[in-house]
Amino acid sequence: MGFSGFPDEAFLFYEGLEADNSKTYFGRHKQLYEEAVREPMLALADELAAEFGPAQLFRPHRDVRFAKDKSPYKTHQGAFVDLMPGIGLYVELSAAGLFTAGGVYTKAPDQVARYRAAVDEDLSGKPLEAITASLEAAGYTLHGERLKTRPRGFDAGHPRIELLRHRSLHAGMRFEPEPWVHTPQVRERVARTWRDFGPLVEWLCTHVRGSELPPR
């Protein structure tokens, strides 16, 4: 079956999970999760794949081994198009609505070093500055882990100091659960935002690339 939108039950499922993040709740509503959340997200990813590439759905379980919060389940369902390790396009469904994003999510030391070197250099840094300014002007928000102060080795007066503070960088937009999220219009809304993220993702793939360090 093709993608026809996310049903009301998907948002009700996550409202309930936020109120009762337990194995008991998830077990009782697992079929609802499969039918209202996972299957529509798979169908959406399948229809976007021809233009953007295949997306991988994240598992609903949280990795709580080193987390203070031991809640067993994520309160959202995400899917990621991995164009390079840690660089790509993202869509997420939660009780709050729909969220789309694109950029670099990993913080490997070699990637951060290449990112900052490229931001520092005018020939590559100025285009990124223009890309991010254009995205913000279009209503997107810049996200990512950032230092509170300037990174070591860079002057506080650097013209792109705000970009240099980033260790990861992605742009995103959140949509509230309005009536169109229950229709196939979701596909084009996600596709339109992913196209807008294209210049940012292309810049990151060119200048940051995947990590060249062996896994620890």
Short mmCIF file of N, CA and C in Angstrom, two decimals, residues 118-128 160 203 207:
data_model
loop_
_atom_site.label_atom_id
_atom_site.label_comp_id
_atom_site.label_asym_id
_atom_site.label_seq_id
_atom_site.Cartn_x
_atom_site.Cartn_y
_atom_site.Cartn_z
N ALA A 118 37.14 24.36 7.18
CA ALA A 118 36.38 24.83 6.02
C ALA A 118 35.60 26.10 6.34
N VAL A 119 35.06 26.21 7.55
CA VAL A 119 34.35 27.42 7.95
C VAL A 119 35.33 28.59 8.04
N ASP A 120 36.51 28.33 8.52
CA ASP A 120 37.52 29.37 8.69
C ASP A 120 37.99 29.94 7.35
N GLU A 121 38.11 29.09 6.34
CA GLU A 121 38.58 29.50 5.02
C GLU A 121 37.48 30.25 4.26
N ASP A 122 37.79 31.46 3.79
CA ASP A 122 36.78 32.28 3.12
C ASP A 122 36.14 31.58 1.92
N LEU A 123 36.94 30.89 1.12
CA LEU A 123 36.42 30.28 -0.10
C LEU A 123 35.34 29.25 0.19
N SER A 124 35.42 28.57 1.32
CA SER A 124 34.41 27.58 1.70
C SER A 124 33.49 28.08 2.80
N GLY A 125 34.00 28.94 3.67
CA GLY A 125 33.21 29.41 4.80
C GLY A 125 32.12 30.39 4.40
N LYS A 126 32.43 31.27 3.47
CA LYS A 126 31.42 32.25 3.05
C LYS A 126 30.22 31.58 2.38
N PRO A 127 30.42 30.58 1.52
CA PRO A 127 29.24 29.88 0.97
C PRO A 127 28.37 29.23 2.05
N LEU A 128 28.99 28.63 3.07
CA LEU A 128 28.20 28.04 4.15
C LEU A 128 27.42 29.12 4.89
N ARG A 160 32.77 34.39 11.29
CA ARG A 160 31.86 33.24 11.31
C ARG A 160 31.99 32.48 12.62
N TRP A 203 27.33 20.77 0.95
CA TRP A 203 28.52 21.42 1.50
C TRP A 203 29.19 20.52 2.54
N HIS A 207 32.99 19.01 2.39
CA HIS A 207 34.04 19.55 3.27
C HIS A 207 34.23 18.77 4.56
#
